CSV table of C-alpha atoms in Angstrom, one decimal:
chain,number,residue,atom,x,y,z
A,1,UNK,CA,35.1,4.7,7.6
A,2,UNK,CA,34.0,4.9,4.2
A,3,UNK,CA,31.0,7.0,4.2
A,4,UNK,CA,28.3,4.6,1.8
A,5,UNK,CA,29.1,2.1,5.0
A,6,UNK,CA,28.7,4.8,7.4
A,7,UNK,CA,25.2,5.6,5.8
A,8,UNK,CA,24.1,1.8,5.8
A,9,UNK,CA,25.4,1.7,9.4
A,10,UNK,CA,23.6,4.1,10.6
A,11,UNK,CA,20.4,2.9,8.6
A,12,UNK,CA,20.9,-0.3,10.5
A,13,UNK,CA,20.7,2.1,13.9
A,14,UNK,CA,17.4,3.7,12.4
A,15,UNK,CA,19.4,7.4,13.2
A,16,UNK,CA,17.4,9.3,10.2
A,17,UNK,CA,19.1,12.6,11.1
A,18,UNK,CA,22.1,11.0,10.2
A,19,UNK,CA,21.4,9.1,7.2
A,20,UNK,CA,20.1,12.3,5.4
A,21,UNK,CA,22.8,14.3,6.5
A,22,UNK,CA,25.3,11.6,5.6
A,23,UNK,CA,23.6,11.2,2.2
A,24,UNK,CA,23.7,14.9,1.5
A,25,UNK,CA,27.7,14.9,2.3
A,26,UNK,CA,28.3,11.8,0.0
A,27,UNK,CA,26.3,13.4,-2.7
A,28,UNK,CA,28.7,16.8,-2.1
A,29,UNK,CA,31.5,14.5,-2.3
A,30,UNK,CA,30.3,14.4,-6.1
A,31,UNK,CA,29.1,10.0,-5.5
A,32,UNK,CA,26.9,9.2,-7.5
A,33,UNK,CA,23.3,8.9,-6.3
A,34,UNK,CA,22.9,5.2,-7.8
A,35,UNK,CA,25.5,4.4,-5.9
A,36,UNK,CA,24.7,6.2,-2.9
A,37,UNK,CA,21.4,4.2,-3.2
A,38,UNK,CA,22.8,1.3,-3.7
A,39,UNK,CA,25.7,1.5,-1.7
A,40,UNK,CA,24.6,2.7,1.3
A,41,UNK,CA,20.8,2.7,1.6
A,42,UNK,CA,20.0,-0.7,-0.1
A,43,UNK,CA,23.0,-2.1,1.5
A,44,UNK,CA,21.7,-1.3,5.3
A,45,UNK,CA,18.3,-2.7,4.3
A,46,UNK,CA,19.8,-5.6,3.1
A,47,UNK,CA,21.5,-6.6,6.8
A,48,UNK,CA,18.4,-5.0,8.2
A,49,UNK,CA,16.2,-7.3,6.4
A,50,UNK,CA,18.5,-10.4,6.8
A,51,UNK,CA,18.7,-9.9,10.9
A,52,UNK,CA,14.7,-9.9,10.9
A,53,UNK,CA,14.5,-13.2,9.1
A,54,UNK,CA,17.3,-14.5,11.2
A,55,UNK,CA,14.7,-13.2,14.4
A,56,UNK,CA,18.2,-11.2,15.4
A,57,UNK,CA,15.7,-7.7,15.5
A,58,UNK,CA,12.1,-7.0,15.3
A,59,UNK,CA,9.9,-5.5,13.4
A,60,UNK,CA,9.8,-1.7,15.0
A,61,UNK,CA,13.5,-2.7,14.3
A,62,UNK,CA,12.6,-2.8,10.4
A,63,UNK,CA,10.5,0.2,10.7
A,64,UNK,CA,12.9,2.5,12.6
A,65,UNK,CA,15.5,1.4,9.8
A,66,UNK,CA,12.8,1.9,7.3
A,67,UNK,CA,12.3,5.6,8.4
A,68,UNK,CA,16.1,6.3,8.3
A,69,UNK,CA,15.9,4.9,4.9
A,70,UNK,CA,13.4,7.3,3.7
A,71,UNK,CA,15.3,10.0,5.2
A,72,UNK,CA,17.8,9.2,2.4
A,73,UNK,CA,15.6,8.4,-0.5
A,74,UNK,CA,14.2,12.2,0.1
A,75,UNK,CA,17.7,13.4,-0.7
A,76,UNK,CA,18.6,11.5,-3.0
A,77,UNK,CA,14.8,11.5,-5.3
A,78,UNK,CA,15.6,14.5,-7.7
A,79,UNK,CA,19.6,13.3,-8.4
A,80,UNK,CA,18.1,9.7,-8.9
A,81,UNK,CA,15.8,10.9,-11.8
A,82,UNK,CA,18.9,13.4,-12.9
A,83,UNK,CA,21.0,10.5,-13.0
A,84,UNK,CA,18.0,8.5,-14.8
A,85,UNK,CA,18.5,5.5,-12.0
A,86,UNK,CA,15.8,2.9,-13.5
A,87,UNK,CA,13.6,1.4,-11.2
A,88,UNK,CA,13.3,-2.0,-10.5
A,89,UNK,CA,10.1,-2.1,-11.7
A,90,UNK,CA,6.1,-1.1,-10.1
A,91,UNK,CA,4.1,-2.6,-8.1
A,92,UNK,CA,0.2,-2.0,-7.3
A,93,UNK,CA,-0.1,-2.7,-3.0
A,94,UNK,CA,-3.6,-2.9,-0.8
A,95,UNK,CA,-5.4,-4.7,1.8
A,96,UNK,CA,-8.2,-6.3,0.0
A,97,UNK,CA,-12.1,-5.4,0.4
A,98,UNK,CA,-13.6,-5.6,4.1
A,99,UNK,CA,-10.1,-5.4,5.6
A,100,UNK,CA,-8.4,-2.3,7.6
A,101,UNK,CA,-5.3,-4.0,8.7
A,102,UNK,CA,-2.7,-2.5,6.9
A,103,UNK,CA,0.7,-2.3,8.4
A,104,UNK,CA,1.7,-5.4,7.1
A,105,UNK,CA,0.8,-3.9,3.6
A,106,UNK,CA,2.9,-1.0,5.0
A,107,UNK,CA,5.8,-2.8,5.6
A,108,UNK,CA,6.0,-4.8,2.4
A,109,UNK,CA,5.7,-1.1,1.1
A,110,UNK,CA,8.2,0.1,2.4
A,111,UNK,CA,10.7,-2.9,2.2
A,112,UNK,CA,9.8,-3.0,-1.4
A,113,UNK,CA,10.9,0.7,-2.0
A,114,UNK,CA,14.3,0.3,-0.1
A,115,UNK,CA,14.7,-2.3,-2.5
A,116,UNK,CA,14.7,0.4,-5.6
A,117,UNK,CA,10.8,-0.6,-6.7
A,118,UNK,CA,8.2,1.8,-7.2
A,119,UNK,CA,5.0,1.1,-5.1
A,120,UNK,CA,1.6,2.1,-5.7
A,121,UNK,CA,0.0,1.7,-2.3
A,122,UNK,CA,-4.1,1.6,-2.9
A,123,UNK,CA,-4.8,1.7,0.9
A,124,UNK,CA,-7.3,-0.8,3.0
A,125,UNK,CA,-10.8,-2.2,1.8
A,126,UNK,CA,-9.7,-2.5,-1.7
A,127,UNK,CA,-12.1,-3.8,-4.1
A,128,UNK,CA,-11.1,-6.4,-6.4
A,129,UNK,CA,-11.4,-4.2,-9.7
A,130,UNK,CA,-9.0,-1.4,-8.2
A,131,UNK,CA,-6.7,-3.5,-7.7
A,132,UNK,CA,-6.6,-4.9,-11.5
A,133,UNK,CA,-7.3,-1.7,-12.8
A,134,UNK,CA,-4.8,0.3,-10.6
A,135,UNK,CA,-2.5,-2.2,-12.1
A,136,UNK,CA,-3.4,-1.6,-15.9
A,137,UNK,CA,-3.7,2.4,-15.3
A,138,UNK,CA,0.3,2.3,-13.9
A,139,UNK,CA,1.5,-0.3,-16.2
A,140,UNK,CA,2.7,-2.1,-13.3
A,141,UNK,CA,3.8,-5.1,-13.2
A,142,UNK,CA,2.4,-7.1,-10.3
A,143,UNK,CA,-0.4,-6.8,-7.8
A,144,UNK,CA,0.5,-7.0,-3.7
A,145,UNK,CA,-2.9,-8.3,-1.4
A,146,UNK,CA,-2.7,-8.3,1.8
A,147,UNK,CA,-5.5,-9.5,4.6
A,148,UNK,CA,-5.6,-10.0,8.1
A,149,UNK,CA,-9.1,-12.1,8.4
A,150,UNK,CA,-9.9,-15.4,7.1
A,151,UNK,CA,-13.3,-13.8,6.7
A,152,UNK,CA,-11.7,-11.1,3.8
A,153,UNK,CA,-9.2,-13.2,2.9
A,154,UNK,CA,-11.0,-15.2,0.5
A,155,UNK,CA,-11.8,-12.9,-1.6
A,156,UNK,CA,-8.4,-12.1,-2.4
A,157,UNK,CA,-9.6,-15.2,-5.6
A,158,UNK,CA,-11.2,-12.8,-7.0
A,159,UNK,CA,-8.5,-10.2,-8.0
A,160,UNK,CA,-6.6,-13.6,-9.1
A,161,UNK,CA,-9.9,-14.3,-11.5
A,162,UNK,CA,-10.0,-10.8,-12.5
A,163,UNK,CA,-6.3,-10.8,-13.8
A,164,UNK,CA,-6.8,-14.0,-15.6
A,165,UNK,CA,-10.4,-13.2,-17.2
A,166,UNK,CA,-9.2,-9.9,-18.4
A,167,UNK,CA,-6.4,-11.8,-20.6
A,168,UNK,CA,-3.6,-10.0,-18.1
A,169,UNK,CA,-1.8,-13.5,-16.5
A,170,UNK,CA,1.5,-12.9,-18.5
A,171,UNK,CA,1.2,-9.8,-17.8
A,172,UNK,CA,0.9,-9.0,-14.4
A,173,UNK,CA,1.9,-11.0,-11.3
A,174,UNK,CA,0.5,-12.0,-8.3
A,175,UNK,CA,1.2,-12.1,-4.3
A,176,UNK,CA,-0.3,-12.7,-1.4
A,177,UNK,CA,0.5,-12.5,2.3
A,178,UNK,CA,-1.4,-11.4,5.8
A,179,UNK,CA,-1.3,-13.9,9.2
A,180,UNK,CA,-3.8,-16.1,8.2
A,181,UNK,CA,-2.1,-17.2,5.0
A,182,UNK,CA,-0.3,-20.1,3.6
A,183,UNK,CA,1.7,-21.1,0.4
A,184,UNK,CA,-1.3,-23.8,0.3
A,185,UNK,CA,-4.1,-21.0,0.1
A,186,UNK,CA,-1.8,-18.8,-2.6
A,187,UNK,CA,-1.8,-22.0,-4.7
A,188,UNK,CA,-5.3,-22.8,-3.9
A,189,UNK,CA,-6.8,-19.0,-5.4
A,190,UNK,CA,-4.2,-19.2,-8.2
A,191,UNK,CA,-1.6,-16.5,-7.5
A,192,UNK,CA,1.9,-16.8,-8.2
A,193,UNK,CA,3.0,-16.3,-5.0
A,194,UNK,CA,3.1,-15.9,-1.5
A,195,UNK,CA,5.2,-14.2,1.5
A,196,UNK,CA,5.6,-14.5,4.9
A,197,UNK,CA,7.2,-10.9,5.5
A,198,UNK,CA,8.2,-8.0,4.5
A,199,UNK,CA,11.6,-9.4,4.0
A,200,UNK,CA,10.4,-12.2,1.9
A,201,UNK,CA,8.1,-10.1,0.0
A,202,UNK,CA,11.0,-8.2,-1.7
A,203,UNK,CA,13.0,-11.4,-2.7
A,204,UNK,CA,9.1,-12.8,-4.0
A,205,UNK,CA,8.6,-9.7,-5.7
A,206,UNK,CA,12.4,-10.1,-7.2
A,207,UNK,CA,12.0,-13.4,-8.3
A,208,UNK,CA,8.3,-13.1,-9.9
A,209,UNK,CA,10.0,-10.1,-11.5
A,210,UNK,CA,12.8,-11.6,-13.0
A,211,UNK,CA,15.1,-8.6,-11.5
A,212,UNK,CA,18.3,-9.4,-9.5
B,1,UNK,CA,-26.7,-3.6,31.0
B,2,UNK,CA,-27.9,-1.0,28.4
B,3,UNK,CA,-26.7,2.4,27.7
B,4,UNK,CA,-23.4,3.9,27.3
B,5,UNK,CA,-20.4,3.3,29.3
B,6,UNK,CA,-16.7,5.3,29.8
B,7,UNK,CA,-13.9,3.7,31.2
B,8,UNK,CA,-11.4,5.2,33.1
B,9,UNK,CA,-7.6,4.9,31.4
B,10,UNK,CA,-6.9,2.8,34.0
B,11,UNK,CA,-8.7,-0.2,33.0
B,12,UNK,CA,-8.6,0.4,29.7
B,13,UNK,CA,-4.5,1.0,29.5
B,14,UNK,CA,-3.7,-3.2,28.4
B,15,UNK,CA,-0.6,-4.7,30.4
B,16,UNK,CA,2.8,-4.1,28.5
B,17,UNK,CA,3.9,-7.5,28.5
B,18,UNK,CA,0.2,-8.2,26.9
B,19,UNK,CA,1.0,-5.9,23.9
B,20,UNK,CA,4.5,-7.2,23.7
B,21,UNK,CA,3.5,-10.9,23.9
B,22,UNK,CA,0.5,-9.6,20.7
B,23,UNK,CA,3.0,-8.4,18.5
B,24,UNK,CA,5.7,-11.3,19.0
B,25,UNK,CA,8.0,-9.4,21.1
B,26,UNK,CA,10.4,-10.4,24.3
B,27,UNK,CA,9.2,-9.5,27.4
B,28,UNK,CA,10.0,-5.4,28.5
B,29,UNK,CA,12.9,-6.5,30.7
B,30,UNK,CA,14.1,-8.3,27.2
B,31,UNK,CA,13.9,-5.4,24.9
B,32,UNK,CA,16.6,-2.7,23.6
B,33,UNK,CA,16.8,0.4,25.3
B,34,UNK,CA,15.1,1.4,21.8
B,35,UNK,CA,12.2,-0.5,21.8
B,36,UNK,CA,11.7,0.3,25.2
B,37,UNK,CA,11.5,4.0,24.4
B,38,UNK,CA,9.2,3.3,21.8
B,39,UNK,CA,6.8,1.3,24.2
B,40,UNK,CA,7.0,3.8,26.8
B,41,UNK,CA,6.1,6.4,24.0
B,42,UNK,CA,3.4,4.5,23.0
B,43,UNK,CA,1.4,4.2,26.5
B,44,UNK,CA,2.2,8.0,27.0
B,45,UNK,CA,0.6,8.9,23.5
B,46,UNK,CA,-2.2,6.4,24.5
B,47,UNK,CA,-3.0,8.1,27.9
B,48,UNK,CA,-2.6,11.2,26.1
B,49,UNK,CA,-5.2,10.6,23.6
B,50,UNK,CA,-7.4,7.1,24.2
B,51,UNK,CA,-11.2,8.0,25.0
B,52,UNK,CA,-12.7,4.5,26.0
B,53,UNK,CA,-16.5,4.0,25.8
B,54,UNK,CA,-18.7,1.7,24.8
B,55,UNK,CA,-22.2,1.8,24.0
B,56,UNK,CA,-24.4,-1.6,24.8
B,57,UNK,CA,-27.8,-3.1,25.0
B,58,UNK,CA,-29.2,-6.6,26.6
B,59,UNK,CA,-32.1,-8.7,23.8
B,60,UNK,CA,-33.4,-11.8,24.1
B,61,UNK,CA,-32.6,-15.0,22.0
B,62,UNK,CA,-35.3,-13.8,18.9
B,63,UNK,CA,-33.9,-10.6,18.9
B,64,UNK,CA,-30.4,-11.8,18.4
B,65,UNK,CA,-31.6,-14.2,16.1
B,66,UNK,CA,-33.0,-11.3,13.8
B,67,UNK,CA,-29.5,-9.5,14.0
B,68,UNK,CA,-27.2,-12.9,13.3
B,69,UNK,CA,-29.7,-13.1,9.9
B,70,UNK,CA,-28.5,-10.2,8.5
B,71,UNK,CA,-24.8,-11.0,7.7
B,72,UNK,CA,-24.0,-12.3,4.0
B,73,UNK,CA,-23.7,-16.3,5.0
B,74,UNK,CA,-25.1,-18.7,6.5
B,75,UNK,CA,-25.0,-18.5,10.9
B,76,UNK,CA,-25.4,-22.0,11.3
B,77,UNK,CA,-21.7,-22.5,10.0
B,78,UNK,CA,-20.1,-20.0,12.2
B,79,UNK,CA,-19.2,-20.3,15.6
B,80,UNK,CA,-21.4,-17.5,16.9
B,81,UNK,CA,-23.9,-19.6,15.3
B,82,UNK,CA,-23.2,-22.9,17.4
B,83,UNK,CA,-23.0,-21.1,20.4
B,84,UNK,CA,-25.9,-18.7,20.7
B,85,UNK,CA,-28.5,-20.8,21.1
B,86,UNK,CA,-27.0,-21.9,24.2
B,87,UNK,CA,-26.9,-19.1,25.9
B,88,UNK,CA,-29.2,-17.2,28.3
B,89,UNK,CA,-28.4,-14.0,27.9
B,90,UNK,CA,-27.4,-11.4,25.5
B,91,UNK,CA,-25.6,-7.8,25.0
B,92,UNK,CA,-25.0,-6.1,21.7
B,93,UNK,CA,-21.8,-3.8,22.1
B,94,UNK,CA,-19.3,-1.2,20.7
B,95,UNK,CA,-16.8,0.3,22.0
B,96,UNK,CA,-14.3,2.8,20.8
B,97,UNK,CA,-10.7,4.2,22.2
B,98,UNK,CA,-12.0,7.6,20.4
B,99,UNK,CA,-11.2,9.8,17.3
B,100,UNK,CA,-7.5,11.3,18.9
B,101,UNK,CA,-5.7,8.0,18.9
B,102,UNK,CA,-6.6,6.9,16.1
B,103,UNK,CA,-6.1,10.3,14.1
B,104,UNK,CA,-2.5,10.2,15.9
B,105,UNK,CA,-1.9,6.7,14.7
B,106,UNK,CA,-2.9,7.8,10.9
B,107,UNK,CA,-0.1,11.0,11.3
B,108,UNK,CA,2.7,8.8,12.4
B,109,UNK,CA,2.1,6.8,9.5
B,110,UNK,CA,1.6,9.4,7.6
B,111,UNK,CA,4.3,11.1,8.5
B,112,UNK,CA,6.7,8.0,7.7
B,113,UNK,CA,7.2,7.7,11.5
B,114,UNK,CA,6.7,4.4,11.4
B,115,UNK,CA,8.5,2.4,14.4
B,116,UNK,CA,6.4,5.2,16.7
B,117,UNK,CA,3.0,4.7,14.5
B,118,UNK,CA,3.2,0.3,14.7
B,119,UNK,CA,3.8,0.7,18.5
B,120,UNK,CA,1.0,2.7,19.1
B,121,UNK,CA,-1.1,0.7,17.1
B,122,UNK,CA,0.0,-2.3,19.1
B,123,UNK,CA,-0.8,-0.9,22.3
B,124,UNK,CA,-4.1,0.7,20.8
B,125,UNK,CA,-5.3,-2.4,19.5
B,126,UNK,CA,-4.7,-4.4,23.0
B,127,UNK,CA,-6.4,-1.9,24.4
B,128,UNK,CA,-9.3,-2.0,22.0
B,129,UNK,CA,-9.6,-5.8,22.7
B,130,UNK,CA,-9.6,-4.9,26.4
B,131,UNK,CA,-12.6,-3.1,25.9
B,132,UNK,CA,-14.5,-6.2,24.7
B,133,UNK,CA,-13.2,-8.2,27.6
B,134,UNK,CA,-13.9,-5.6,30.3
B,135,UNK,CA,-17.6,-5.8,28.9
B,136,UNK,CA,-17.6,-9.4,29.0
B,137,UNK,CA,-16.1,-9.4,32.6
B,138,UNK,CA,-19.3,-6.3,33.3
B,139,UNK,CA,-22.1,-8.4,32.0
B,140,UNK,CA,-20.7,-11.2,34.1
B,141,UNK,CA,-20.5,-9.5,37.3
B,142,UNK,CA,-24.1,-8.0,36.5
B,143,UNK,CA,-25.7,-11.3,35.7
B,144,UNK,CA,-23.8,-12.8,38.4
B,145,UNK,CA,-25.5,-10.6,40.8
B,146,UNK,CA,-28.8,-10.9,39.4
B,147,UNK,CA,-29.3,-14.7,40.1
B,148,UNK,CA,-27.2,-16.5,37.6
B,149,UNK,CA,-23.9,-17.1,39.5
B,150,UNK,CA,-22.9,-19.8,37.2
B,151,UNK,CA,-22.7,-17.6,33.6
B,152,UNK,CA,-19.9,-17.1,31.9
B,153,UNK,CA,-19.8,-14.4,29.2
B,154,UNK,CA,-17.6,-14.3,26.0
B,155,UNK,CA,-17.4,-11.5,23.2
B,156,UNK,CA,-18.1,-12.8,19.7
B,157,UNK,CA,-17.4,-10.2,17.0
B,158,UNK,CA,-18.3,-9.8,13.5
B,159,UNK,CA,-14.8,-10.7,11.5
B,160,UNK,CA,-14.4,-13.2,12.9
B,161,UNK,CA,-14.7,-17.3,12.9
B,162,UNK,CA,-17.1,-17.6,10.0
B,163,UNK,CA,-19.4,-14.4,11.0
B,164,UNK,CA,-18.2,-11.7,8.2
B,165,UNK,CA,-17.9,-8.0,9.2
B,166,UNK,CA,-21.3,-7.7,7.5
B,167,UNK,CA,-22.5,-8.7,10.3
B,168,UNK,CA,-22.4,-5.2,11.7
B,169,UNK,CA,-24.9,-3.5,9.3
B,170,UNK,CA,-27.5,-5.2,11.9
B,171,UNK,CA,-26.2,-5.0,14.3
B,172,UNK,CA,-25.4,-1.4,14.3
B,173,UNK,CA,-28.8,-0.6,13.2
B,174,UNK,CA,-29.8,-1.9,16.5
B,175,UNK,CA,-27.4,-0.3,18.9
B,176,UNK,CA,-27.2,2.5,17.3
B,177,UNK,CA,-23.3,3.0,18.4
B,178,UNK,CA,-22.9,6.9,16.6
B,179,UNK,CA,-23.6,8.5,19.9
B,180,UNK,CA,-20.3,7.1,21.0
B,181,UNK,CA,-18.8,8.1,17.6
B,182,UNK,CA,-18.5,4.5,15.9
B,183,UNK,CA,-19.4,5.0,12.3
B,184,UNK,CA,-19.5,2.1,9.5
B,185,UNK,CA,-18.7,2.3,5.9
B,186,UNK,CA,-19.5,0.8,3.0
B,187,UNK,CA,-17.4,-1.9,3.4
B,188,UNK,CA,-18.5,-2.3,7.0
B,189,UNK,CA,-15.6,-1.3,8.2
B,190,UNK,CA,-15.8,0.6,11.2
B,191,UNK,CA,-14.4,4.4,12.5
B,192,UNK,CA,-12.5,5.5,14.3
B,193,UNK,CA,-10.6,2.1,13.9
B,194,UNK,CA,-9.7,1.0,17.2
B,195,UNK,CA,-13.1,0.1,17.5
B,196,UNK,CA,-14.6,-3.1,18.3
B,197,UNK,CA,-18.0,-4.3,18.1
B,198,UNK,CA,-19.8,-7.7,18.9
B,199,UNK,CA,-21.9,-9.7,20.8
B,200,UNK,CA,-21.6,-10.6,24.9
B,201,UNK,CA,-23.1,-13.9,25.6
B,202,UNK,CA,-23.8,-15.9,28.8
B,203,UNK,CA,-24.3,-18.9,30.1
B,204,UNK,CA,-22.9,-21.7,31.5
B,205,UNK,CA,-19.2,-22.0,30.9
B,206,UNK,CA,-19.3,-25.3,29.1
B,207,UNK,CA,-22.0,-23.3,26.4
B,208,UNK,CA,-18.9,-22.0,25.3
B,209,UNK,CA,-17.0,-25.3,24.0
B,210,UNK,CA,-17.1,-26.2,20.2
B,211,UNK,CA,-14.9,-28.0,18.0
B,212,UNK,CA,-12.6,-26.3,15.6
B,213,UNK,CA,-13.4,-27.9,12.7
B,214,UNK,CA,-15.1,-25.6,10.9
B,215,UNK,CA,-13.4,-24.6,6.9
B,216,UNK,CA,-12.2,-21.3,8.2
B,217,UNK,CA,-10.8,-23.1,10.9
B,218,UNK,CA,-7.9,-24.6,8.5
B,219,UNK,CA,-6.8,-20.9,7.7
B,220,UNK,CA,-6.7,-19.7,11.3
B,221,UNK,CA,-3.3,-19.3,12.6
B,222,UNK,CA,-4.0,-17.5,15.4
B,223,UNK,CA,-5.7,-20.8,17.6
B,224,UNK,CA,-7.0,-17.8,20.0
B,225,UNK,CA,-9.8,-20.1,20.9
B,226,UNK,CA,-8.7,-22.8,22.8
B,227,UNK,CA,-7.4,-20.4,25.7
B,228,UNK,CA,-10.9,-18.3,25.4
B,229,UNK,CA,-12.7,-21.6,25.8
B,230,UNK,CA,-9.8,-22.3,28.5
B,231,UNK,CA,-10.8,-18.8,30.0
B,232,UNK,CA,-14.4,-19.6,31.1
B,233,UNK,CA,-14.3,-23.3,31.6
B,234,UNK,CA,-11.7,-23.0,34.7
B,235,UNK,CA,-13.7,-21.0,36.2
């Protein structure tokens, strides 16, 4: 079997050992790491990603694949800036202000640097400001929120208002998700955007982003 | 009931099929061989490390009053508010699983070990929210045996249906819940977090009832309160 496939195979099985060591060989076979990346890693997390929309795995499911994923990315991080592999572009993560829950944030992380971004992840109990001025300092390009109570939640508006007052709307982007949110309540508090999942966060994030 | 209170990991340990139903996920019997691991992983690392206590402390209607003013809205249009001045009695609590799970949780994560660091945050947080409900089920039994067979207790917690988690700033002024090793931060945000913190209170089981037609009530998605009204009114 061709070993890119192999390595998105056993991505799929969440066998980390494996992926590194499988990345290392293809990267001694003198493959390119873009295409390693691409290839192998990306490709896994692609069917990974389209069998937990389709409800065919679960989430520990994601996050086993996830780990095997970062398995390869550790091998393949000094040849992908060697090779000068662009990014797809950066993104500024965090729960917002009063809120710990953060493994949603984590897995929207994590899904989002499979998919070849780079992710500035602020934590939990973000305030508002670092968010918009985490976002300025990296020159990133759009602004993740995540919450898990309707009682944090709502102030999610005001790193929306913060990005618009500051004159930064064409600028940077947007998205929300956590469980007690709806495409209704992203529209309501202005942001671009909202998603269900980590799954649908990356294809948000793609489409806000303009990046295929 | 006043003072602190350790449970044994028996009690504290939530059901499997509880955490799996939590998180969205088939019953054990349903799951790979690999998610099964995980699980049973999970409850060893939690009877490993959980350290359940609680700390908690009966006052009356006024006193409860003073703590519900301190949070930043207003109590009248949360549910706590609707439902407290119902009640006949009252019990401030925390409770904590401890500093090790918690800090165990944080390494897997850490560590990118994140399949085994989400499972054990599943289980811990079922277990955290057994905490509040063995309290509940505590302050029952006691006020039960003290004359009032017909009370009914529920937790109501800061974070939750309208009551903001600044609601904690009072009421952990009152309880004073460091000598079980629950912290608060700025943000009111509480440590170690599988914490939980809130307010026990009794009365008859109908007290309970209220319509969910409150603005946050639009957001929730959850609907968890039907079957906690469901849970004292069939009694």
């Amino acid at each position: 079997m061709d070993i890119l496939k192999q390595i998105a195979d056993s991505l799929q099985k969440g066998d980390d050992p494996r992926v590194g060591a499988l990345a290392a060989e293809a990267l001694e076979k003198g493959i390119p790491a873009g295409d390693v990346l691409q290839d192998g890693l990306i490709a896994g997390m692609n069917v990974v990603g389209e069998q937990f929309r389709l409800r065919e795995i679960f989430l520990p499911d994601v996050l086993l694949a996830a780990r095997a994923m970062y398995a390869g990315l550790e091998i393949l991080r000094p040849h992908l800036a060697k090779e000068g592999v662009p990014l797809r572009g950066k993104v500024v993560l965090g729960t917002i202000k009063g809120d710990l829950h953060d493994i949603g944030k984590n897995l929207v992380g994590i899904m989002l640097k499979g998919a070849g971004f780079e992710v500035i992840d602020l934590g939990h109990d973000v305030a508002p400001e670092a968010f918009v001025d985490a976002a300025v300092r990296e020159e990133a390009s759009l602004i993740g929120m995540s919450a898990l109570l309707t009682t944090t939640m709502t102030r999610m508006r005001e790193v929306v208002d913060l990005v618009e007052s500051r004159g930064l709307s064409g600028q940077i982007k947007t998205i929300v998700g956590g469980a007690p949110l709806s495409p209704d309540f992203a529209r309501e508090i202005g942001a671009d955007d909202y998603a269900s999942d980590g799954a649908t966060a990356v294809e948000r994030v793609k489409a806000l982003l303009g990046v295929t | 009931m006043n003072g602190i209170i350790h449970f044994d990991l028996d009690s504290a340990r939530p059901p499997r099929e509880e955490v799996l139903a939590a998180q969205e996920l088939p019953p054990a019997g349903a799951l790979s061989p690999r998610l099964r691991d995980l699980l049973e992983e999970a409850f060893a690392e939690f009877d490993a490390r959980a350290e359940p206590r609680a700390i908690a402390g009966e006052l009356s209607l006024a006193e409860l009053e003073e703590v519900l003013d301190g949070f930043d809205g207003p109590v009248e249009e949360t549910v706590i508010g609707q439902i407290y001045p119902k009640g006949e009695a009252f019990a401030l609590y925390v409770a904590t699983l401890g500093t090790p799970l918690a800090e165990r949780i944080r390494e897997l994560f850490a560590n990118n070990d994140l399949g085994r660091g989400w499972m054990l945050d599943a289980v811990a947080s079922s277990g955290a929210d057994r905490l509040s409900d063995l309290l509940a089920a505590r302050f029952e039994s006691e006020l039960n045996g003290r004359g009032h067979p017909m009370s009914r207790v529920l937790p109501y917690s800061p974070g939750y249906c309208g009551w903001t988690v600044s609601g904690q700033r009072k009421l952990f002024a009152r309880l004073r819940p460091a000598e079980v090793g629950v912290t608060l931060n700025d943000s009111c945000l509480m440590t170690p977090i599988k914490s939980v913190s809130g307010v026990l209170v009794a009365g008859p089981g109908e007290i309970h009832r209220f319509r969910p037609d409150f603005a946050f009530c639009d957001e929730c998605k959850t609907r968890a309160c039907g079957a906690r009204m469901a849970s004292v009114l069939k009694r």
